[in-house]
Amino acid sequence: MISNIFRAASRWIFFAALVYAPWAYGATTSVSIEITNWILLAALVLWGAELLTSGRRPQFPPLLLGLTVALVCMGGWMALNAKSIYDSEFAVFVLLRNFAPALASSVDYAISAAWIIRGALLLGAMLFISDLSQSSRWLLRLWYVIGLVGGSIAFLGLLQKATGAQMIFWQPPPPPQFGVTTFFATYFYHGNAGAFLNLVWPLSAGLVIRAFTSRSQPGMRALWTIVFIVIVAGVLANTSRMAQLVALLLLVVIGLHFGPALLRRLSGAQKSVAIAGALASVLALVALAQATHLEQPLNRWQSVGERIPADARWQASRVALTIVPGAGFLGFGPGTFRIVFPSYNIGSDHPVPGSWRFLHEDYLQTVLEWGWLGSSLWALLFFGGIAVGILSYKRYATRDWMPRRRVMQALATIALAGVAMHALVDFPFQIESIQLYVATYLGVCWGSSLWDDKAELRHHRSEVAVRTELRGLKLRCLRDRS
């Protein structure tokens, strides 16, 4: 009984983190990052309490656990053995007395320590979701939460576009000389908002597919169709060109994967209804586009030939490439790009103007911060999760999985491939709300290698049998007393 309370509490609290992080400026401010960390910590502590009280073993692949431990140990070592701390006021590195000067260490203790705490919680969330995904009921609840959060964020962004907002509604407008900033919904940077929407809209499409291929109520079909249209409209209204390009590629992949099977399942009358629904959706998108000033992203596409060659991110990447040899085998330390890059940039032959908190190329930034060893571990964790998801789908989906698992897992894998493409020209992997959703999807993909719906069905039937027997005992006791 107590273990069931801990289990439910940990999972609902984790869902609260999924809701809070995107709405709290995408978890990009120091306060929102700290609160998100506390929510995740509460969920993981309750999960641990549930495991202790129930005596059951958590279900996740041993390789996932090994990679998690390796990354936490490596990042923790770099932080504990830090050789300096950066003084931002005077822009100098203050040396520290580290206990192993000859070994690899971070160049900033404070930044790396904060980053590894956050990273450890996200890695723990991955293990947590792998365990949660073994329950098809909780997996469906997770799916619903992701769809609703994505729809709410997209709706806010469309509302801001429609009203011509100069800034996030509850934020003061920027000074007139700066003009309208590149924000969307609760995200200060439209690229991050686009990456987040591309993570959630494939799963909202899956909810539509599930609603129309199962015995769902008309209200559920209408709800998920509206949510899907709103999120897709949000991607179109967003001014991030890369987000729109990724969305188009994802749409093609999803259409090729699910389209033929859906058409085969529909009768002639159902196909006519589906075509009519698709046309109605297109008309709804056109209406939303007119209301939300779709001409802004279209104008950005018209000037793409002029903007891309002159984009400062390419110059910044060239400077970063010159830093790679200095990063060594273990890198400069987690999260230290923002304090390492300026000194190298100043000494470069072609310095890039402006301040760079993140490099608009996540993979190169990871190499600088984690070195070749850490980057390899992160690549194995991320791309290995995608590979495990694809292999598990091919081996077990049609034979052993419930329809909800087949649809959600495939779409989560596709969404991860989309954010991997976006990371080539932006920094989605540096934003905690996006990191949290990526960790959630990776947990689903890694955990899918252990899915056994037959065993879950047997467990559910045994629980029902136990409850029935207990109910019968209570009734007999009441009859005996009377």
Tab-separated table of C-alpha atoms in Angstrom:
chain	number	residue	atom	x	y	z
A	1	MET	CA	0.000	0.000	0.000
A	2	ILE	CA	2.728	2.492	0.977
A	3	SER	CA	4.824	1.533	-2.034
A	4	ASN	CA	1.855	2.210	-4.325
A	5	ILE	CA	1.488	5.689	-2.816
A	6	PHE	CA	5.197	6.386	-3.353
A	7	ARG	CA	4.993	5.069	-6.919
A	8	ALA	CA	2.029	7.217	-7.867
A	9	ALA	CA	3.450	10.295	-6.109
A	10	SER	CA	6.831	10.017	-7.840
A	11	ARG	CA	5.230	9.713	-11.260
A	12	TRP	CA	2.764	12.558	-10.835
A	13	ILE	CA	5.530	14.796	-9.503
A	14	PHE	CA	7.637	13.945	-12.539
A	15	PHE	CA	4.697	14.912	-14.733
A	16	ALA	CA	4.635	18.222	-12.849
A	17	ALA	CA	8.251	18.771	-13.940
A	18	LEU	CA	7.228	18.122	-17.557
A	19	VAL	CA	4.561	20.802	-17.191
A	20	TYR	CA	6.625	23.315	-15.218
A	21	ALA	CA	9.888	23.319	-17.202
A	22	PRO	CA	8.501	24.536	-20.570
A	23	TRP	CA	6.221	27.087	-18.924
A	24	ALA	CA	8.998	28.526	-16.721
A	25	TYR	CA	10.773	30.224	-19.643
A	26	GLY	CA	11.836	26.791	-20.898
A	27	ALA	CA	13.852	26.362	-17.681
A	28	THR	CA	16.465	28.839	-18.943
A	29	THR	CA	16.599	31.179	-15.941
A	30	SER	CA	18.536	30.358	-12.787
A	31	VAL	CA	15.372	30.247	-10.682
A	32	SER	CA	13.437	28.001	-13.076
A	33	ILE	CA	16.424	25.655	-13.424
A	34	GLU	CA	16.708	25.354	-9.646
A	35	ILE	CA	12.982	24.675	-9.200
A	36	THR	CA	13.009	22.088	-11.994
A	37	ASN	CA	15.945	20.368	-10.311
A	38	TRP	CA	14.095	20.238	-6.989
A	39	ILE	CA	10.998	18.771	-8.625
A	40	LEU	CA	13.072	16.092	-10.342
A	41	LEU	CA	14.895	15.349	-7.095
A	42	ALA	CA	11.581	14.903	-5.268
A	43	ALA	CA	10.356	12.503	-7.945
A	44	LEU	CA	13.560	10.447	-7.841
A	45	VAL	CA	13.611	10.299	-4.021
A	46	LEU	CA	10.020	9.052	-3.960
A	47	TRP	CA	10.888	6.543	-6.662
A	48	GLY	CA	13.719	5.264	-4.484
A	49	ALA	CA	11.358	5.056	-1.508
A	50	GLU	CA	8.913	3.051	-3.615
A	51	LEU	CA	11.637	0.612	-4.663
A	52	LEU	CA	12.780	0.158	-1.052
A	53	THR	CA	9.307	-0.376	0.397
A	54	SER	CA	8.134	-2.696	-2.368
A	55	GLY	CA	11.377	-4.646	-2.655
A	56	ARG	CA	11.154	-4.723	-6.438
A	57	ARG	CA	14.017	-4.152	-8.843
A	58	PRO	CA	13.802	-1.171	-11.238
A	59	GLN	CA	13.617	-2.095	-14.886
A	60	PHE	CA	16.173	-0.486	-17.173
A	61	PRO	CA	18.909	-1.917	-19.426
A	62	PRO	CA	22.278	-2.502	-17.710
A	63	LEU	CA	24.046	-0.519	-20.448
A	64	LEU	CA	21.909	2.531	-19.684
A	65	LEU	CA	22.826	2.284	-16.012
A	66	GLY	CA	26.508	1.877	-16.890
A	67	LEU	CA	26.531	4.946	-19.120
A	68	THR	CA	24.715	6.964	-16.453
A	69	VAL	CA	27.225	6.013	-13.768
A	70	ALA	CA	30.180	6.687	-16.082
A	71	LEU	CA	28.971	10.166	-17.045
A	72	VAL	CA	28.116	11.159	-13.473
A	73	CYS	CA	31.496	9.924	-12.217
A	74	MET	CA	33.388	11.684	-14.991
A	75	GLY	CA	31.556	14.995	-14.581
A	76	GLY	CA	31.731	14.764	-10.798
A	77	TRP	CA	35.479	14.175	-10.933
A	78	MET	CA	36.020	17.151	-13.231
A	79	ALA	CA	34.066	19.382	-10.829
A	80	LEU	CA	35.656	18.107	-7.591
A	81	ASN	CA	39.151	18.335	-9.037
A	82	ALA	CA	38.580	21.793	-10.566
A	83	LYS	CA	41.763	23.812	-10.839
A	84	SER	CA	40.187	27.264	-10.898
A	85	ILE	CA	37.036	29.297	-10.602
A	86	TYR	CA	36.108	32.093	-12.983
A	87	ASP	CA	35.659	35.631	-11.663
A	88	SER	CA	33.193	37.183	-14.106
A	89	GLU	CA	33.597	40.690	-12.669
A	90	PHE	CA	37.299	40.857	-13.501
A	91	ALA	CA	37.251	38.199	-16.255
A	92	VAL	CA	40.071	36.185	-14.689
A	93	PHE	CA	40.526	32.589	-13.519
A	94	VAL	CA	41.284	32.304	-9.803
A	95	LEU	CA	43.406	29.231	-9.118
A	96	LEU	CA	42.235	26.617	-6.611
A	97	ARG	CA	44.139	23.987	-4.653
A	98	ASN	CA	42.867	20.824	-6.270
A	99	PHE	CA	43.913	17.463	-4.832
A	100	ALA	CA	45.181	15.960	-8.116
A	101	PRO	CA	46.766	18.754	-10.188
A	102	ALA	CA	48.348	16.359	-12.646
A	103	LEU	CA	45.006	14.830	-13.622
A	104	ALA	CA	42.184	16.243	-15.732
A	105	SER	CA	40.068	18.934	-14.095
A	106	SER	CA	37.478	21.567	-14.863
A	107	VAL	CA	38.473	25.185	-15.377
A	108	ASP	CA	35.537	26.355	-13.243
A	109	TYR	CA	34.346	24.592	-10.124
A	110	ALA	CA	31.021	26.422	-9.683
A	111	ILE	CA	29.730	26.004	-13.233
A	112	SER	CA	30.754	22.354	-13.539
A	113	ALA	CA	29.348	21.447	-10.114
A	114	ALA	CA	25.996	23.050	-10.944
A	115	TRP	CA	25.934	21.375	-14.344
A	116	ILE	CA	26.695	17.890	-13.059
A	117	ILE	CA	23.951	18.142	-10.425
A	118	ARG	CA	21.501	18.985	-13.167
A	119	GLY	CA	22.958	16.315	-15.449
A	120	ALA	CA	22.740	13.642	-12.741
A	121	LEU	CA	19.053	14.454	-12.186
A	122	LEU	CA	18.334	14.257	-15.918
A	123	LEU	CA	20.169	10.952	-16.201
A	124	GLY	CA	18.209	9.707	-13.201
A	125	ALA	CA	15.026	10.820	-14.974
A	126	MET	CA	16.030	8.651	-17.922
A	127	LEU	CA	16.278	5.596	-15.664
A	128	PHE	CA	13.004	6.585	-14.015
A	129	ILE	CA	11.149	6.777	-17.341
A	130	SER	CA	12.632	3.474	-18.491
A	131	ASP	CA	11.083	1.910	-15.392
A	132	LEU	CA	7.787	3.817	-15.740
A	133	SER	CA	7.430	2.819	-19.402
A	134	GLN	CA	7.053	-0.832	-18.407
A	135	SER	CA	3.482	0.072	-17.390
A	136	SER	CA	1.339	0.701	-20.467
A	137	ARG	CA	-1.178	2.642	-18.351
A	138	TRP	CA	1.419	5.099	-17.052
A	139	LEU	CA	3.012	5.315	-20.485
A	140	LEU	CA	-0.334	6.468	-21.878
A	141	ARG	CA	-0.645	9.052	-19.107
A	142	LEU	CA	2.851	10.300	-19.945
A	143	TRP	CA	1.802	10.575	-23.583
A	144	TYR	CA	-1.270	12.609	-22.661
A	145	VAL	CA	0.777	15.018	-20.519
A	146	ILE	CA	3.271	15.634	-23.324
A	147	GLY	CA	0.483	16.331	-25.802
A	148	LEU	CA	-1.344	18.751	-23.510
A	149	VAL	CA	1.809	20.649	-22.538
A	150	GLY	CA	2.846	20.988	-26.179
A	151	GLY	CA	-0.587	22.255	-27.140
A	152	SER	CA	-0.646	24.828	-24.343
A	153	ILE	CA	2.806	26.203	-25.238
A	154	ALA	CA	1.904	26.439	-28.930
A	155	PHE	CA	-1.415	28.133	-28.118
A	156	LEU	CA	0.367	30.806	-26.064
A	157	GLY	CA	2.807	31.445	-28.897
A	158	LEU	CA	-0.008	31.778	-31.438
A	159	LEU	CA	-1.881	34.126	-29.110
A	160	GLN	CA	1.198	36.320	-28.789
A	161	LYS	CA	1.617	36.396	-32.559
A	162	ALA	CA	-2.041	37.232	-33.109
A	163	THR	CA	-1.975	40.138	-30.649
A	164	GLY	CA	1.374	41.490	-31.866
A	165	ALA	CA	2.974	41.115	-28.451
A	166	GLN	CA	6.397	42.730	-28.084
A	167	MET	CA	7.484	40.243	-25.418
A	168	ILE	CA	6.175	37.313	-23.385
A	169	PHE	CA	2.878	38.558	-21.942
A	170	TRP	CA	4.048	38.785	-18.324
A	171	GLN	CA	7.455	40.292	-19.206
A	172	PRO	CA	8.100	44.028	-19.802
A	173	PRO	CA	8.579	44.948	-23.493
A	174	PRO	CA	12.157	45.498	-24.711
A	175	PRO	CA	13.528	49.018	-25.280
A	176	PRO	CA	12.349	50.544	-28.594
A	177	GLN	CA	15.856	50.581	-30.082
A	178	PHE	CA	16.038	46.791	-29.899
A	179	GLY	CA	12.704	46.135	-31.601
A	180	VAL	CA	10.833	42.861	-31.248
A	181	THR	CA	13.039	40.110	-29.839
A	182	THR	CA	13.071	36.565	-31.178
A	183	PHE	CA	10.807	35.042	-28.544
A	184	PHE	CA	7.986	32.542	-28.920
A	185	ALA	CA	5.539	31.460	-26.219
A	186	THR	CA	7.560	31.140	-22.977
A	187	TYR	CA	10.941	30.831	-24.720
A	188	PHE	CA	13.148	33.882	-25.111
A	189	TYR	CA	14.806	32.361	-28.205
A	190	HIS	CA	12.594	31.129	-31.036
A	191	GLY	CA	15.029	28.364	-31.987
A	192	ASN	CA	14.578	26.715	-28.593
A	193	ALA	CA	10.798	27.048	-28.884
A	194	GLY	CA	10.928	25.447	-32.327
A	195	ALA	CA	13.057	22.569	-31.081
A	196	PHE	CA	10.613	21.968	-28.220
A	197	LEU	CA	7.580	22.017	-30.527
A	198	ASN	CA	9.291	19.545	-32.852
A	199	LEU	CA	9.703	17.235	-29.867
A	200	VAL	CA	6.022	17.318	-28.935
A	201	TRP	CA	4.090	17.591	-32.207
A	202	PRO	CA	5.002	14.076	-33.452
A	203	LEU	CA	3.542	12.620	-30.259
A	204	SER	CA	0.435	14.792	-30.636
A	205	ALA	CA	0.105	13.365	-34.154
A	206	GLY	CA	0.326	9.928	-32.574
A	207	LEU	CA	-2.545	10.771	-30.246
A	208	VAL	CA	-4.638	11.660	-33.289
A	209	ILE	CA	-3.679	8.375	-34.951
A	210	ARG	CA	-4.569	6.474	-31.801
A	211	ALA	CA	-7.877	8.306	-31.395
A	212	PHE	CA	-9.019	7.422	-34.911
A	213	THR	CA	-7.745	3.827	-34.927
A	214	SER	CA	-9.204	2.821	-31.555
A	215	ARG	CA	-12.630	3.035	-29.964
A	216	SER	CA	-12.105	6.544	-28.632
A	217	GLN	CA	-14.909	8.923	-27.793
A	218	PRO	CA	-15.658	11.703	-30.325
A	219	GLY	CA	-14.612	14.229	-27.707
A	220	MET	CA	-11.130	12.699	-27.453
A	221	ARG	CA	-10.785	12.684	-31.230
A	222	ALA	CA	-11.732	16.351	-31.397
A	223	LEU	CA	-9.419	17.272	-28.527
A	224	TRP	CA	-6.293	15.652	-29.962
A	225	THR	CA	-7.030	16.895	-33.466
A	226	ILE	CA	-7.253	20.463	-32.167
A	227	VAL	CA	-4.058	20.037	-30.138
A	228	PHE	CA	-2.218	18.697	-33.196
A	229	ILE	CA	-3.401	21.567	-35.420
A	230	VAL	CA	-2.424	24.165	-32.804
A	231	ILE	CA	1.091	22.735	-32.356
A	232	VAL	CA	1.720	22.462	-36.104
A	233	ALA	CA	0.476	26.023	-36.523
A	234	GLY	CA	2.884	27.039	-33.764
A	235	VAL	CA	5.791	25.531	-35.697
A	236	LEU	CA	4.705	27.383	-38.837
A	237	ALA	CA	4.263	30.689	-36.980
A	238	ASN	CA	7.634	30.380	-35.278
A	239	THR	CA	10.377	32.248	-37.133
A	240	SER	CA	13.053	29.563	-36.705
A	241	ARG	CA	13.878	28.312	-40.187
A	242	MET	CA	15.689	25.235	-38.889
A	243	ALA	CA	12.686	24.262	-36.780
A	244	GLN	CA	10.429	24.483	-39.823
A	245	LEU	CA	12.830	22.476	-41.957
A	246	VAL	CA	13.093	19.769	-39.309
A	247	ALA	CA	9.288	19.733	-38.957
A	248	LEU	CA	8.924	19.182	-42.701
A	249	LEU	CA	11.388	16.276	-42.656
A	250	LEU	CA	9.631	14.725	-39.649
A	251	LEU	CA	6.280	15.076	-41.387
A	252	VAL	CA	7.596	13.199	-44.436
A	253	VAL	CA	9.054	10.406	-42.285
A	254	ILE	CA	5.880	10.046	-40.194
A	255	GLY	CA	3.720	10.050	-43.317
A	256	LEU	CA	5.811	7.346	-44.970
A	257	HIS	CA	5.851	5.228	-41.826
A	258	PHE	CA	2.204	5.428	-40.752
A	259	GLY	CA	0.404	6.516	-43.934
A	260	PRO	CA	0.217	3.212	-45.858
A	261	ALA	CA	-0.908	1.211	-42.804
A	262	LEU	CA	-3.611	3.765	-41.959
A	263	LEU	CA	-4.937	3.760	-45.517
A	264	ARG	CA	-5.143	-0.031	-45.516
A	265	ARG	CA	-7.200	-0.022	-42.321
A	266	LEU	CA	-9.735	2.525	-43.540
A	267	SER	CA	-12.771	1.558	-45.540
A	268	GLY	CA	-13.993	3.591	-48.501
A	269	ALA	CA	-16.340	5.692	-46.381
A	270	GLN	CA	-13.682	6.218	-43.710
A	271	LYS	CA	-11.187	7.348	-46.344
A	272	SER	CA	-13.661	9.984	-47.528
A	273	VAL	CA	-14.084	11.176	-43.953
A	274	ALA	CA	-10.292	11.241	-43.490
A	275	ILE	CA	-9.814	13.302	-46.654
A	276	ALA	CA	-12.501	15.734	-45.529
A	277	GLY	CA	-10.879	15.980	-42.106
A	278	ALA	CA	-7.473	16.626	-43.672
A	279	LEU	CA	-8.899	19.405	-45.830
A	280	ALA	CA	-10.616	20.916	-42.791
A	281	SER	CA	-7.297	20.793	-40.902
A	282	VAL	CA	-5.522	22.551	-43.776
A	283	LEU	CA	-8.181	25.269	-43.823
A	284	ALA	CA	-7.841	25.661	-40.057
A	285	LEU	CA	-4.074	26.033	-40.446
A	286	VAL	CA	-4.561	28.672	-43.150
A	287	ALA	CA	-6.932	30.603	-40.885
A	288	LEU	CA	-4.486	30.408	-38.000
A	289	ALA	CA	-1.665	31.499	-40.294
A	290	GLN	CA	-3.542	34.633	-41.287
A	291	ALA	CA	-4.354	35.441	-37.660
A	292	THR	CA	-0.810	34.853	-36.419
A	293	HIS	CA	1.130	36.789	-39.083
A	294	LEU	CA	2.681	33.881	-40.941
A	295	GLU	CA	4.274	36.413	-43.286
A	296	GLN	CA	7.055	36.933	-40.716
A	297	PRO	CA	8.578	33.441	-41.063
A	298	LEU	CA	7.924	33.551	-44.830
A	299	ASN	CA	9.919	36.783	-45.077
A	300	ARG	CA	12.801	35.120	-43.248
A	301	TRP	CA	12.797	32.301	-45.810
A	302	GLN	CA	12.915	34.821	-48.657
A	303	SER	CA	16.111	36.323	-47.245
A	304	VAL	CA	17.716	32.971	-46.466
A	305	GLY	CA	20.289	33.333	-49.257
A	306	GLU	CA	21.542	36.586	-47.774
A	307	ARG	CA	21.442	35.666	-44.078
A	308	ILE	CA	22.951	32.178	-43.938
A	309	PRO	CA	26.406	32.933	-45.453
A	310	ALA	CA	26.786	35.961	-43.179
A	311	ASP	CA	25.533	34.184	-40.043
A	312	ALA	CA	28.015	34.634	-37.202
A	313	ARG	CA	27.441	31.079	-35.935
A	314	TRP	CA	29.618	29.667	-38.744
A	315	GLN	CA	32.470	31.962	-37.783
A	316	ALA	CA	32.035	30.984	-34.137
A	317	SER	CA	32.214	27.315	-35.099
A	318	ARG	CA	35.473	27.934	-36.965
A	319	VAL	CA	36.939	29.539	-33.845
A	320	ALA	CA	35.676	26.620	-31.742
A	321	LEU	CA	37.407	24.136	-34.041
A	322	THR	CA	40.745	25.747	-33.186
A	323	ILE	CA	40.030	25.118	-29.483
A	324	VAL	CA	39.416	21.368	-29.874
A	325	PRO	CA	43.102	20.337	-29.535
A	326	GLY	CA	43.282	22.184	-26.220
A	327	ALA	CA	40.229	20.379	-24.866
A	328	GLY	CA	42.156	17.124	-24.663
A	329	PHE	CA	40.722	13.738	-23.745
A	330	LEU	CA	38.370	14.957	-20.964
A	331	GLY	CA	37.614	18.544	-22.035
A	332	PHE	CA	37.512	21.807	-20.102
A	333	GLY	CA	34.677	20.694	-17.821
A	334	PRO	CA	30.864	20.491	-18.029
A	335	GLY	CA	29.200	23.809	-18.848
A	336	THR	CA	32.446	25.768	-19.241
A	337	PHE	CA	32.107	26.804	-22.897
A	338	ARG	CA	30.868	30.291	-22.022
A	339	ILE	CA	34.018	31.120	-20.032
A	340	VAL	CA	36.525	29.294	-22.259
A	341	PHE	CA	35.395	30.598	-25.634
A	342	PRO	CA	35.942	34.362	-25.033
A	343	SER	CA	39.662	34.045	-24.324
A	344	TYR	CA	40.259	31.942	-27.441
A	345	ASN	CA	37.991	34.164	-29.514
A	346	ILE	CA	39.941	37.310	-28.625
A	347	GLY	CA	43.180	35.668	-29.712
A	348	SER	CA	41.713	34.353	-32.949
A	349	ASP	CA	42.733	35.729	-36.354
A	350	HIS	CA	39.059	36.333	-37.140
A	351	PRO	CA	37.247	36.916	-33.832
A	352	VAL	CA	33.478	36.706	-33.894
A	353	PRO	CA	31.602	39.676	-32.398
A	354	GLY	CA	29.210	39.445	-29.481
A	355	SER	CA	29.038	37.287	-26.369
A	356	TRP	CA	28.482	33.558	-26.804
A	357	ARG	CA	26.876	31.691	-23.929
A	358	PHE	CA	26.325	28.662	-26.176
A	359	LEU	CA	27.869	27.616	-29.444
A	360	HIS	CA	25.223	27.118	-32.115
A	361	GLU	CA	26.545	23.610	-32.670
A	362	ASP	CA	25.838	21.315	-29.752
A	363	TYR	CA	28.130	18.493	-30.810
A	364	LEU	CA	31.194	20.693	-31.068
A	365	GLN	CA	30.392	22.358	-27.748
A	366	THR	CA	30.105	18.920	-26.129
A	367	VAL	CA	33.573	17.989	-27.402
A	368	LEU	CA	35.013	21.172	-25.872
A	369	GLU	CA	33.360	20.629	-22.496
A	370	TRP	CA	33.599	16.829	-22.176
A	371	GLY	CA	36.532	15.948	-24.413
A	372	TRP	CA	36.599	12.934	-26.673
A	373	LEU	CA	35.846	10.434	-23.907
A	374	GLY	CA	32.834	12.225	-22.491
A	375	SER	CA	31.526	13.060	-25.966
A	376	SER	CA	31.721	9.405	-26.923
A	377	LEU	CA	29.743	8.428	-23.816
A	378	TRP	CA	27.059	11.045	-24.539
A	379	ALA	CA	26.881	9.935	-28.175
A	380	LEU	CA	26.485	6.317	-27.084
A	381	LEU	CA	23.741	7.324	-24.651
A	382	PHE	CA	21.801	9.405	-27.181
A	383	PHE	CA	22.325	7.648	-30.499
A	384	GLY	CA	22.468	4.294	-28.727
A	385	GLY	CA	19.009	5.014	-27.320
A	386	ILE	CA	17.713	5.761	-30.821
A	387	ALA	CA	19.328	2.562	-32.122
A	388	VAL	CA	17.838	0.507	-29.278
A	389	GLY	CA	14.431	2.022	-30.007
A	390	ILE	CA	14.652	1.120	-33.712
A	391	LEU	CA	15.889	-2.428	-33.051
A	392	SER	CA	13.273	-3.052	-30.358
A	393	TYR	CA	10.540	-1.794	-32.661
A	394	LYS	CA	11.618	-4.070	-35.498
A	395	ARG	CA	11.938	-7.135	-33.266
A	396	TYR	CA	8.948	-6.873	-30.942
A	397	ALA	CA	6.466	-4.199	-32.042
A	398	THR	CA	4.179	-6.193	-34.311
A	399	ARG	CA	4.303	-9.360	-32.203
A	400	ASP	CA	4.437	-8.385	-28.524
A	401	TRP	CA	3.485	-4.720	-28.123
A	402	MET	CA	0.148	-3.049	-27.579
A	403	PRO	CA	-0.873	-0.504	-30.274
A	404	ARG	CA	-0.200	2.426	-27.939
A	405	ARG	CA	3.390	1.275	-27.468
A	406	ARG	CA	3.959	0.769	-31.196
A	407	VAL	CA	2.769	4.267	-32.045
A	408	MET	CA	4.358	6.223	-29.199
A	409	GLN	CA	7.760	4.556	-29.270
A	410	ALA	CA	8.146	5.022	-33.025
A	411	LEU	CA	7.192	8.698	-32.804
A	412	ALA	CA	9.498	9.307	-29.831
A	413	THR	CA	12.376	7.860	-31.866
A	414	ILE	CA	11.524	10.068	-34.838
A	415	ALA	CA	11.291	13.153	-32.605
A	416	LEU	CA	14.747	12.411	-31.175
A	417	ALA	CA	16.158	12.230	-34.695
A	418	GLY	CA	14.618	15.644	-35.340
A	419	VAL	CA	16.233	17.318	-32.324
A	420	ALA	CA	19.548	15.680	-33.299
A	421	MET	CA	19.355	17.483	-36.656
A	422	HIS	CA	18.401	20.769	-35.006
A	423	ALA	CA	21.459	20.539	-32.726
A	424	LEU	CA	23.718	20.951	-35.771
A	425	VAL	CA	22.887	24.659	-36.032
A	426	ASP	CA	21.479	25.535	-32.587
A	427	PHE	CA	21.792	24.615	-28.911
A	428	PRO	CA	18.647	22.660	-27.908
A	429	PHE	CA	20.688	20.216	-25.821
A	430	GLN	CA	21.743	23.081	-23.515
A	431	ILE	CA	18.164	24.020	-22.505
A	432	GLU	CA	16.843	22.113	-19.488
A	433	SER	CA	13.224	21.827	-20.602
A	434	ILE	CA	14.363	20.309	-23.900
A	435	GLN	CA	16.920	18.167	-22.056
A	436	LEU	CA	14.121	16.879	-19.833
A	437	TYR	CA	11.931	15.877	-22.765
A	438	VAL	CA	14.889	14.317	-24.579
A	439	ALA	CA	15.709	12.327	-21.423
A	440	THR	CA	12.055	11.233	-21.266
A	441	TYR	CA	12.061	10.029	-24.869
A	442	LEU	CA	15.398	8.289	-24.418
A	443	GLY	CA	14.022	6.557	-21.333
A	444	VAL	CA	11.127	5.294	-23.465
A	445	CYS	CA	13.481	4.086	-26.201
A	446	TRP	CA	15.913	2.359	-23.832
A	447	GLY	CA	13.076	0.917	-21.790
A	448	SER	CA	11.331	-0.470	-24.894
A	449	SER	CA	13.939	-3.223	-25.068
A	450	LEU	CA	12.331	-4.670	-21.908
A	451	TRP	CA	8.675	-4.259	-22.849
A	452	ASP	CA	6.630	-7.415	-22.421
A	453	ASP	CA	2.906	-6.764	-22.663
A	454	LYS	CA	2.128	-10.435	-22.074
A	455	ALA	CA	3.868	-10.346	-18.687
A	456	GLU	CA	2.146	-7.061	-17.833
A	457	LEU	CA	-1.215	-8.577	-18.739
A	458	ARG	CA	-0.533	-11.577	-16.508
A	459	HIS	CA	0.486	-9.241	-13.661
A	460	HIS	CA	-2.678	-7.181	-14.146
A	461	ARG	CA	-4.839	-10.309	-14.116
A	462	SER	CA	-3.152	-11.579	-10.950
A	463	GLU	CA	-3.784	-8.204	-9.254
A	464	VAL	CA	-7.455	-8.370	-10.298
A	465	ALA	CA	-7.677	-11.943	-8.975
A	466	VAL	CA	-6.160	-10.907	-5.623
A	467	ARG	CA	-8.583	-7.976	-5.307
A	468	THR	CA	-11.525	-10.228	-6.159
A	469	GLU	CA	-10.432	-12.775	-3.582
A	470	LEU	CA	-10.019	-10.121	-0.893
A	471	ARG	CA	-13.428	-8.693	-1.726
A	472	GLY	CA	-14.932	-12.150	-1.381
A	473	LEU	CA	-13.259	-12.671	2.004
A	474	LYS	CA	-14.646	-9.354	3.246
A	475	LEU	CA	-18.151	-10.287	2.122
A	476	ARG	CA	-17.929	-13.666	3.853
A	477	CYS	CA	-16.703	-12.035	7.056
A	478	LEU	CA	-19.617	-9.596	6.973
A	479	ARG	CA	-22.088	-12.432	6.466
A	480	ASP	CA	-20.565	-14.396	9.349
A	481	ARG	CA	-20.853	-11.361	11.667
A	482	SER	CA	-24.463	-10.826	10.727
